[in-house]
Short mmCIF file of C-alpha atoms in Angstrom, two decimals:
data_model
loop_
_atom_site.label_atom_id
_atom_site.label_comp_id
_atom_site.label_asym_id
_atom_site.label_seq_id
_atom_site.Cartn_x
_atom_site.Cartn_y
_atom_site.Cartn_z
CA MET G 1 -2.57 28.55 -14.95
CA LYS G 2 -1.47 25.78 -17.34
CA LYS G 3 -2.03 23.18 -14.63
CA ARG G 4 -5.56 24.41 -13.95
CA ILE G 5 -6.41 24.28 -17.66
CA LEU G 6 -5.02 20.72 -17.83
CA GLU G 7 -7.07 19.66 -14.80
CA LYS G 8 -10.29 21.09 -16.26
CA MET G 9 -9.68 19.41 -19.62
CA LEU G 10 -8.97 16.04 -18.01
CA ARG G 11 -12.04 16.39 -15.79
CA MET G 12 -14.23 17.03 -18.82
CA MET G 13 -12.71 14.14 -20.73
CA ALA G 14 -13.02 11.69 -17.84
CA GLY G 15 -16.59 12.81 -17.15
CA ARG G 16 -17.62 12.09 -20.71
CA VAL G 17 -16.08 8.61 -20.58
CA LEU G 18 -17.85 7.84 -17.31
CA LYS G 19 -21.23 8.94 -18.70
CA LYS G 20 -20.80 6.83 -21.83
CA TYR G 21 -19.54 3.58 -20.28
CA LYS G 22 -21.10 3.83 -16.80
CA PRO G 23 -18.56 1.69 -14.94
CA GLU G 24 -18.99 0.89 -11.27
CA VAL G 25 -16.39 3.00 -9.43
CA ILE G 26 -14.74 1.96 -6.18
CA ALA G 27 -13.06 4.96 -4.55
CA ILE G 28 -10.65 4.61 -1.63
CA THR G 29 -9.37 7.33 0.65
CA GLY G 30 -7.62 7.53 4.00
CA SER G 31 -4.38 8.62 5.65
CA VAL G 32 -2.80 5.17 5.25
CA GLY G 33 -3.67 1.92 3.51
CA LYS G 34 -5.15 3.33 0.28
CA THR G 35 -2.78 1.66 -2.13
CA THR G 36 -2.72 -1.75 -0.46
CA THR G 37 -6.53 -1.71 -0.31
CA LYS G 38 -6.68 -0.74 -3.99
CA GLU G 39 -4.36 -3.60 -4.91
CA MET G 40 -6.30 -6.14 -2.85
CA ALA G 41 -9.70 -5.04 -4.13
CA GLY G 42 -8.53 -4.74 -7.72
CA ARG G 43 -6.81 -8.11 -7.86
CA MET G 44 -9.65 -9.90 -6.09
CA LEU G 45 -12.39 -8.43 -8.27
CA SER G 46 -10.37 -9.18 -11.41
CA ASP G 47 -11.18 -12.85 -10.89
CA TYR G 48 -14.85 -12.07 -11.52
CA LYS G 49 -15.12 -8.91 -13.60
CA ASN G 50 -13.30 -6.75 -16.11
CA VAL G 51 -11.51 -4.46 -13.64
CA ARG G 52 -9.03 -1.60 -13.96
CA PHE G 53 -6.94 -0.40 -11.06
CA SER G 54 -4.02 1.92 -11.65
CA LYS G 55 -0.55 0.50 -11.12
CA LYS G 56 0.65 3.95 -10.12
CA ASN G 57 -0.27 6.28 -7.28
CA TYR G 58 -2.84 8.16 -9.39
CA ASN G 59 -5.00 9.84 -6.76
CA ASN G 60 -5.26 13.56 -7.55
CA GLU G 61 -6.92 15.98 -9.97
CA VAL G 62 -4.71 14.74 -12.81
CA GLY G 63 -4.17 11.12 -11.82
CA VAL G 64 -7.82 10.15 -11.27
CA PRO G 65 -8.91 11.23 -14.78
CA LEU G 66 -5.91 9.43 -16.26
CA GLY G 67 -6.99 6.28 -14.41
CA ILE G 68 -10.50 6.63 -15.83
CA ILE G 69 -9.25 7.20 -19.38
CA GLY G 70 -6.71 4.42 -18.95
CA VAL G 71 -3.34 5.98 -19.77
CA ASN G 72 -0.14 5.98 -17.73
CA ILE G 73 2.15 9.01 -17.77
CA GLU G 74 5.92 8.49 -17.45
CA PRO G 75 7.55 11.56 -15.79
CA GLU G 76 10.85 11.06 -17.62
CA ARG G 77 9.25 11.22 -21.07
CA SER G 78 7.94 14.14 -23.12
CA LYS G 79 4.72 15.46 -21.61
CA LEU G 80 3.60 16.83 -24.98
CA ILE G 81 3.82 13.41 -26.61
CA GLN G 82 2.25 11.61 -23.67
CA TYR G 83 -0.70 13.97 -23.33
CA GLY G 84 -1.14 13.67 -27.07
CA LYS G 85 -1.52 9.94 -26.45
CA VAL G 86 -4.06 10.68 -23.69
CA PHE G 87 -6.12 12.72 -26.14
CA LEU G 88 -6.00 10.01 -28.81
CA VAL G 89 -7.07 7.29 -26.36
CA TRP G 90 -9.87 9.51 -25.06
CA ALA G 91 -11.03 10.39 -28.59
CA ALA G 92 -11.22 6.71 -29.50
CA LEU G 93 -13.27 6.00 -26.36
CA ALA G 94 -15.57 8.97 -27.03
CA LEU G 95 -16.13 8.38 -30.76
CA PHE G 96 -16.35 4.59 -30.78
CA LYS G 97 -17.74 1.95 -28.44
CA SER G 98 -14.90 0.02 -26.80
CA LYS G 99 -15.78 -3.55 -25.88
CA ASN G 100 -12.79 -3.70 -23.52
CA TYR G 101 -13.62 -0.74 -21.31
CA PRO G 102 -13.72 -2.03 -17.71
CA GLU G 103 -16.92 -2.84 -15.83
CA VAL G 104 -15.27 -1.75 -12.57
CA ILE G 105 -12.63 0.92 -11.89
CA VAL G 106 -10.80 1.03 -8.55
CA LEU G 107 -9.39 4.48 -7.73
CA GLU G 108 -7.54 6.18 -4.91
CA PHE G 109 -8.76 9.62 -3.84
CA GLY G 110 -5.94 11.62 -2.25
CA ALA G 111 -6.32 14.76 -0.14
CA ASP G 112 -3.32 17.05 0.05
CA HIS G 113 -5.42 20.18 0.52
CA PRO G 114 -8.95 21.08 1.65
CA GLY G 115 -11.48 20.51 -1.13
CA ASP G 116 -9.49 17.82 -2.98
CA ILE G 117 -11.94 14.99 -2.25
CA LYS G 118 -14.99 17.13 -3.12
CA TYR G 119 -13.41 18.05 -6.47
CA LEU G 120 -13.12 14.36 -7.37
CA CYS G 121 -16.54 13.39 -6.02
CA ASP G 122 -18.21 16.13 -8.07
CA PHE G 123 -17.48 14.37 -11.39
CA VAL G 124 -16.88 10.72 -10.42
CA PRO G 125 -20.06 8.75 -9.53
CA VAL G 126 -18.88 6.37 -6.81
CA SER G 127 -20.59 3.02 -6.20
CA VAL G 128 -18.41 1.92 -3.29
CA GLY G 129 -16.59 4.42 -1.07
CA ILE G 130 -13.93 3.03 1.27
CA LEU G 131 -12.47 5.03 4.16
CA THR G 132 -9.42 3.24 5.57
CA ASP G 133 -8.01 5.56 8.22
CA ILE G 134 -7.87 9.14 9.42
CA GLY G 135 -4.49 10.24 10.77
CA ILE G 136 -2.20 13.24 10.50
CA SER G 137 -0.77 12.91 6.98
CA HIS G 138 -0.53 16.30 5.21
CA LEU G 139 -1.37 18.07 8.47
CA GLU G 140 0.73 21.02 7.29
CA ASN G 141 -1.98 21.82 4.72
CA PHE G 142 -4.91 21.62 7.15
CA ASP G 143 -5.85 23.68 10.19
CA SER G 144 -6.33 20.68 12.47
CA LYS G 145 -6.91 16.93 12.73
CA ASP G 146 -10.63 17.67 12.62
CA ALA G 147 -10.12 19.40 9.27
CA ILE G 148 -8.42 16.26 7.92
CA ALA G 149 -11.29 14.14 9.22
CA ARG G 150 -13.84 16.37 7.50
CA GLU G 151 -11.91 16.19 4.24
CA LYS G 152 -11.46 12.40 4.26
CA GLY G 153 -15.10 11.95 5.28
CA THR G 154 -16.29 13.85 2.21
CA LEU G 155 -16.11 10.65 0.15
CA LEU G 156 -18.61 8.75 2.31
CA ARG G 157 -20.89 11.75 2.80
CA SER G 158 -21.10 12.30 -0.96
CA LEU G 159 -22.35 8.77 -1.74
CA SER G 160 -25.81 8.33 -3.22
CA SER G 161 -28.46 6.23 -1.46
CA GLY G 162 -27.75 3.22 -3.68
CA ALA G 163 -24.02 3.24 -3.03
CA LEU G 164 -22.12 1.45 -0.27
CA ALA G 165 -19.89 3.09 2.36
CA VAL G 166 -17.21 0.72 3.67
CA TYR G 167 -15.32 2.03 6.68
CA ASN G 168 -12.76 1.01 9.31
CA ILE G 169 -14.64 0.97 12.60
CA ASP G 170 -11.43 0.53 14.62
CA ASN G 171 -10.41 4.13 13.86
CA GLU G 172 -12.50 6.39 16.08
CA ARG G 173 -12.62 9.30 13.63
CA VAL G 174 -13.53 7.01 10.75
CA LYS G 175 -16.23 5.42 12.90
CA GLU G 176 -17.78 8.83 13.58
CA VAL G 177 -17.96 9.52 9.85
CA GLY G 178 -19.22 6.07 8.89
CA GLU G 179 -22.04 5.98 11.39
CA LYS G 180 -23.51 9.22 10.04
CA VAL G 181 -23.59 8.52 6.29
CA SER G 182 -26.93 8.35 4.48
CA ALA G 183 -25.81 5.62 2.06
CA ASN G 184 -25.80 1.92 2.90
CA SER G 185 -22.85 1.20 5.16
CA LEU G 186 -20.60 -1.71 6.07
CA SER G 187 -18.07 -1.46 8.90
CA TYR G 188 -14.95 -3.61 9.14
CA GLY G 189 -12.20 -4.22 11.69
CA PHE G 190 -11.28 -6.21 14.78
CA SER G 191 -13.92 -4.48 16.92
CA ARG G 192 -16.77 -6.67 18.11
CA ASP G 193 -19.17 -4.13 16.57
CA ALA G 194 -17.75 -4.57 13.06
CA LYS G 195 -20.11 -6.11 10.51
CA LEU G 196 -17.06 -7.62 8.78
CA LYS G 197 -15.09 -8.74 11.80
CA ALA G 198 -11.56 -10.18 11.95
CA SER G 199 -10.28 -12.12 14.96
CA ASP G 200 -7.60 -14.64 15.96
CA PHE G 201 -4.89 -12.99 13.89
CA TYR G 202 -1.72 -15.09 13.50
CA TYR G 203 1.49 -15.43 11.51
CA ASP G 204 1.73 -18.69 9.58
CA TYR G 205 4.92 -20.72 9.22
CA ARG G 206 5.89 -23.85 7.33
CA GLU G 207 8.92 -26.10 7.26
CA SER G 208 11.53 -25.39 4.59
CA GLU G 209 12.15 -28.01 1.93
CA ALA G 210 15.24 -29.17 3.82
CA GLY G 211 13.32 -29.23 7.07
CA ASN G 212 15.99 -27.22 8.87
CA ALA G 213 14.20 -23.87 9.13
CA LYS G 214 10.77 -22.30 9.60
CA ILE G 215 9.60 -20.27 6.62
CA LEU G 216 7.13 -17.44 7.09
CA ASP G 217 4.04 -18.16 4.99
CA GLY G 218 1.85 -15.09 5.35
CA VAL G 219 -0.85 -14.28 7.87
CA GLY G 220 -4.21 -15.74 8.81
CA PHE G 221 -7.31 -14.77 10.75
CA LYS G 222 -10.93 -15.71 11.27
CA LEU G 223 -13.66 -13.76 9.49
CA ALA G 224 -17.14 -13.31 10.94
CA TYR G 225 -19.96 -12.03 8.75
CA GLN G 226 -23.73 -12.37 9.16
CA GLY G 227 -23.37 -15.04 11.82
CA LYS G 228 -20.96 -17.20 9.83
CA LEU G 229 -17.29 -17.83 10.68
CA MET G 230 -14.62 -18.79 8.16
CA PRO G 231 -10.81 -18.98 8.07
CA MET G 232 -8.86 -16.49 5.93
CA LYS G 233 -5.26 -16.73 4.72
CA LEU G 234 -3.12 -14.08 3.01
CA ASN G 235 -0.05 -15.86 1.67
CA HIS G 236 2.04 -12.87 0.61
CA CYS G 237 1.17 -10.36 3.31
CA ILE G 238 2.59 -9.25 6.64
CA GLY G 239 0.96 -7.42 9.54
CA LYS G 240 -2.54 -6.39 10.51
CA GLY G 241 -2.55 -3.64 7.89
CA SER G 242 -3.01 -6.31 5.23
CA VAL G 243 -5.99 -7.70 7.16
CA TYR G 244 -7.69 -4.30 7.12
CA ALA G 245 -7.07 -4.06 3.36
CA ALA G 246 -8.51 -7.54 2.83
CA LEU G 247 -11.61 -6.70 4.86
CA ALA G 248 -12.20 -3.53 2.84
CA ALA G 249 -11.80 -5.53 -0.39
CA LEU G 250 -14.36 -8.04 0.85
CA GLY G 251 -16.70 -5.13 1.53
CA ALA G 252 -16.42 -4.08 -2.11
CA GLY G 253 -17.10 -7.65 -3.18
CA ILE G 254 -20.24 -7.78 -1.06
CA TYR G 255 -21.60 -4.82 -3.04
CA PHE G 256 -21.34 -7.02 -6.15
CA ASP G 257 -22.95 -10.00 -4.36
CA LEU G 258 -19.84 -12.15 -4.75
CA ASN G 259 -19.48 -15.41 -2.87
CA MET G 260 -17.50 -15.00 0.36
CA VAL G 261 -15.68 -18.34 0.03
CA GLU G 262 -14.62 -17.55 -3.53
CA MET G 263 -13.44 -14.07 -2.53
CA ALA G 264 -11.38 -15.60 0.30
CA ARG G 265 -9.76 -17.91 -2.25
CA SER G 266 -8.90 -14.94 -4.49
CA LEU G 267 -7.44 -12.91 -1.61
CA LYS G 268 -5.24 -15.81 -0.53
CA LYS G 269 -2.96 -15.16 -3.51
CA ALA G 270 -3.23 -11.36 -3.49
CA ARG G 271 -0.17 -9.19 -2.89
CA PRO G 272 0.17 -5.72 -1.42
CA ALA G 273 1.59 -3.04 -3.69
CA PRO G 274 5.32 -3.40 -4.46
CA GLY G 275 7.52 -2.17 -1.65
CA ARG G 276 4.79 -2.09 1.00
CA MET G 277 5.45 -4.86 3.53
CA ASN G 278 5.49 -7.36 0.68
CA LEU G 279 6.56 -10.90 1.61
CA LEU G 280 9.05 -12.28 -0.94
CA ARG G 281 11.02 -15.49 -1.08
CA GLY G 282 14.77 -14.99 -0.89
CA ILE G 283 17.72 -17.08 -1.97
CA LYS G 284 19.06 -19.70 0.45
CA LYS G 285 15.54 -20.51 1.72
CA THR G 286 15.02 -17.11 3.35
CA ASN G 287 12.14 -14.65 3.66
CA ILE G 288 12.32 -10.98 2.71
CA ILE G 289 9.93 -8.28 3.87
CA ASP G 290 10.17 -5.70 1.10
CA ASP G 291 9.13 -2.32 2.55
CA THR G 292 11.22 -0.21 0.20
CA TYR G 293 8.54 2.13 -1.15
CA ASN G 294 9.48 4.77 1.40
CA SER G 295 10.59 5.29 4.97
CA ALA G 296 9.88 7.73 7.79
CA PRO G 297 10.27 7.41 11.56
CA SER G 298 6.64 6.31 12.08
CA SER G 299 6.52 3.72 9.30
CA LEU G 300 9.94 2.34 10.22
CA LYS G 301 8.81 1.93 13.82
CA VAL G 302 5.77 -0.08 12.67
CA ALA G 303 7.97 -2.28 10.48
CA LEU G 304 10.37 -2.93 13.36
CA GLU G 305 7.48 -3.76 15.69
CA THR G 306 6.28 -6.31 13.14
CA MET G 307 9.76 -7.83 12.97
CA GLN G 308 9.74 -8.06 16.76
CA ASP G 309 6.54 -10.15 16.62
CA LEU G 310 7.80 -12.55 13.97
CA LYS G 311 9.72 -15.78 14.54
CA ALA G 312 12.87 -16.60 12.59
CA LYS G 313 16.16 -18.41 12.96
CA ARG G 314 17.91 -15.05 12.54
CA LYS G 315 16.58 -11.55 11.90
CA ILE G 316 18.48 -9.13 9.66
CA LEU G 317 17.66 -5.47 9.07
CA ALA G 318 18.80 -3.65 5.92
CA LEU G 319 17.87 0.00 6.38
CA GLY G 320 18.44 2.97 4.09
CA ASP G 321 18.49 6.61 5.12
CA MET G 322 15.24 8.45 5.84
CA LEU G 323 15.18 11.62 3.74
CA GLU G 324 13.51 15.02 4.05
CA LEU G 325 13.40 15.09 7.84
CA GLY G 326 14.89 18.55 8.21
CA GLU G 327 16.05 19.43 11.72
CA GLU G 328 14.87 16.04 13.02
CA GLU G 329 17.24 14.13 10.74
CA GLU G 330 20.04 13.39 13.23
CA ASN G 331 17.84 12.50 16.21
CA ALA G 332 15.45 10.46 14.07
CA HIS G 333 18.22 8.25 12.70
CA LYS G 334 19.73 7.73 16.15
CA GLN G 335 16.37 6.72 17.59
CA ALA G 336 15.65 4.45 14.63
CA LEU G 337 18.97 2.66 15.12
CA ARG G 338 18.27 2.24 18.84
CA ASP G 339 14.86 0.79 18.01
CA ALA G 340 16.46 -1.56 15.49
CA LEU G 341 19.00 -2.82 17.99
CA GLU G 342 16.32 -3.47 20.61
CA ILE G 343 14.82 -6.33 18.62
CA ASN G 344 18.18 -8.13 18.85
CA PRO G 345 18.81 -8.75 15.15
CA GLU G 346 21.69 -10.85 13.91
CA ALA G 347 22.88 -7.83 11.94
CA VAL G 348 21.86 -4.30 10.99
CA LEU G 349 23.03 -3.22 7.55
CA LEU G 350 22.85 0.55 7.07
CA ALA G 351 22.96 2.31 3.71
CA GLY G 352 23.62 6.04 3.54
CA LYS G 353 25.50 8.80 5.29
CA ARG G 354 22.74 9.65 7.78
CA PHE G 355 22.57 6.20 9.31
CA LYS G 356 26.40 6.03 9.19
CA LYS G 357 26.56 9.18 11.31
CA ALA G 358 24.06 7.67 13.75
CA ALA G 359 26.06 4.44 13.91
CA ASP G 360 29.29 6.32 14.64
CA SER G 361 27.67 8.12 17.57
CA LEU G 362 26.13 4.93 19.03
CA LYS G 363 29.08 2.55 18.82
CA LYS G 364 28.82 1.50 22.45
CA GLU G 365 25.27 0.23 21.88
CA GLN G 366 26.01 -1.80 18.75
CA LYS G 367 27.60 -5.00 20.08
CA GLU G 368 29.34 -5.57 16.73
CA ARG G 369 26.09 -6.07 14.82
CA VAL G 370 26.14 -2.98 12.59
CA GLU G 371 27.65 -2.65 9.11
CA CYS G 372 27.59 0.59 7.12
CA PHE G 373 27.52 0.99 3.34
CA ASN G 374 27.46 3.87 0.88
CA ASN G 375 24.43 2.65 -1.04
CA SER G 376 21.84 -0.10 -1.43
CA ILE G 377 23.84 -2.16 -3.93
CA GLU G 378 26.78 -2.46 -1.55
CA ALA G 379 24.39 -3.49 1.23
CA GLY G 380 22.74 -6.04 -1.07
CA ASN G 381 26.06 -7.58 -2.08
CA TYR G 382 27.07 -8.00 1.55
CA LEU G 383 23.65 -9.38 2.48
CA GLN G 384 23.89 -11.97 -0.29
CA LYS G 385 26.98 -13.48 1.31
CA PHE G 386 25.85 -13.06 4.93
CA MET G 387 22.37 -14.59 4.83
CA GLU G 388 21.63 -18.19 5.82
CA PRO G 389 18.63 -20.57 5.50
CA GLY G 390 15.79 -19.55 7.79
CA ASP G 391 16.75 -15.86 7.93
CA LEU G 392 14.05 -13.17 7.96
CA ILE G 393 15.21 -9.93 6.36
CA LEU G 394 13.53 -6.52 6.49
CA VAL G 395 14.61 -4.10 3.76
CA LYS G 396 13.40 -0.50 4.08
CA GLY G 397 14.48 3.01 3.15
CA SER G 398 13.35 6.29 1.66
CA ARG G 399 12.51 6.32 -2.04
CA GLY G 400 15.70 8.16 -2.90
CA MET G 401 17.84 5.40 -1.37
CA GLU G 402 16.52 2.79 -3.88
CA MET G 403 16.68 -0.04 -1.37
CA GLU G 404 14.80 -2.27 -3.83
CA LYS G 405 18.19 -2.76 -5.50
CA ALA G 406 19.32 -4.61 -2.38
CA VAL G 407 16.17 -6.76 -2.55
CA LYS G 408 16.89 -7.63 -6.17
CA GLU G 409 20.32 -8.97 -5.14
CA VAL G 410 18.80 -11.52 -2.75
CA MET G 411 15.29 -12.33 -4.03
CA ARG G 412 14.64 -15.87 -5.21
CA HIS G 413 13.22 -14.78 -8.58
CA PRO G 414 15.10 -11.65 -9.75
CA GLU G 415 13.62 -12.15 -13.22
CA ARG G 416 10.31 -10.96 -11.67
CA ALA G 417 11.85 -7.79 -10.24
CA GLU G 418 9.97 -5.49 -12.62
CA GLU G 419 6.68 -7.03 -11.49
CA LEU G 420 7.36 -7.40 -7.76
CA LEU G 421 9.63 -4.48 -6.82
CA VAL G 422 9.12 -0.72 -6.70
#
């Protein structure tokens, strides 16, 4: 009951702010890629407009209004005091005219249950709706995959005629939704039918300062739009997922009539959200792929496949336990370790009792390349001594394993940890 009252109050407050300031709202939904797309779009547009995009995963009935009002809530602090702050900020916005209120707000719309997206669309006027992907996340709360597709598609279907629907044409379910919307639409992807089309994807490398190792320097691709072809480079990103996020961000920029060359320049320096396949420089002239936001069998498999595709003098995996897997826990960790060993890394550093149990049962398959540790700090300390120039290191684990602590031990600029890490 208290939660429902809070949601209704925040909805009313956010609605009043939106009516007064009339910002352009970019809303992003999808099974994967929401946060990286939000980061890319927000950072790119910030070069041209006064933009707000939440630094936290604010995508529900409480988080979206907080993003509109512009207040962060810290779970470890008193809720009474913090919501008092929310009210004071809102009152100031409602009673006075703020010159600093953003022109553009970039929001994530999450969907844990049927009706979640409609609830948000009913009070947030969206100028650009972005649908990144339709998969099976939160399937336990929906009757079927079709039900998830209907829910995610609500965002695009709710857009007014003057708005823009930006959608990933490479996902068949997303394509079905995007091709039926009444608003203006812009498809993106690697498909030849995409209006914003990516091709010739590649990983970029450069020589290290000493000239004795290749250093990974992001990804590149060619962009085709309205008959014109131009090169694109994403310096801090890894994998095709970052390309999809960049394409969606460009779609948002097109709504604002921004110059494509200038947007490409802005995206070149953009980063994904902390802990999501983020390319960091490590000590000893190494590269770190920081994927420490979370871990599950599917996302770990994707990260390992990316490592398989990359070139490096040596590849090192630092993996923390995957949590909340229930009955699948033992088999999932065994399979994950097998998958890790198949890419022939120089070493696999495992943090946590679940991976330790898997390692003990697969000793014959290890070929002396596996080290086990109690926690991420121990793994990070070992990694610091083990790594050499030219190494490529993947660090990944469930949120509860705090694998970002291992990254902090070996990143080139630990003084930027608060900014760059989870």
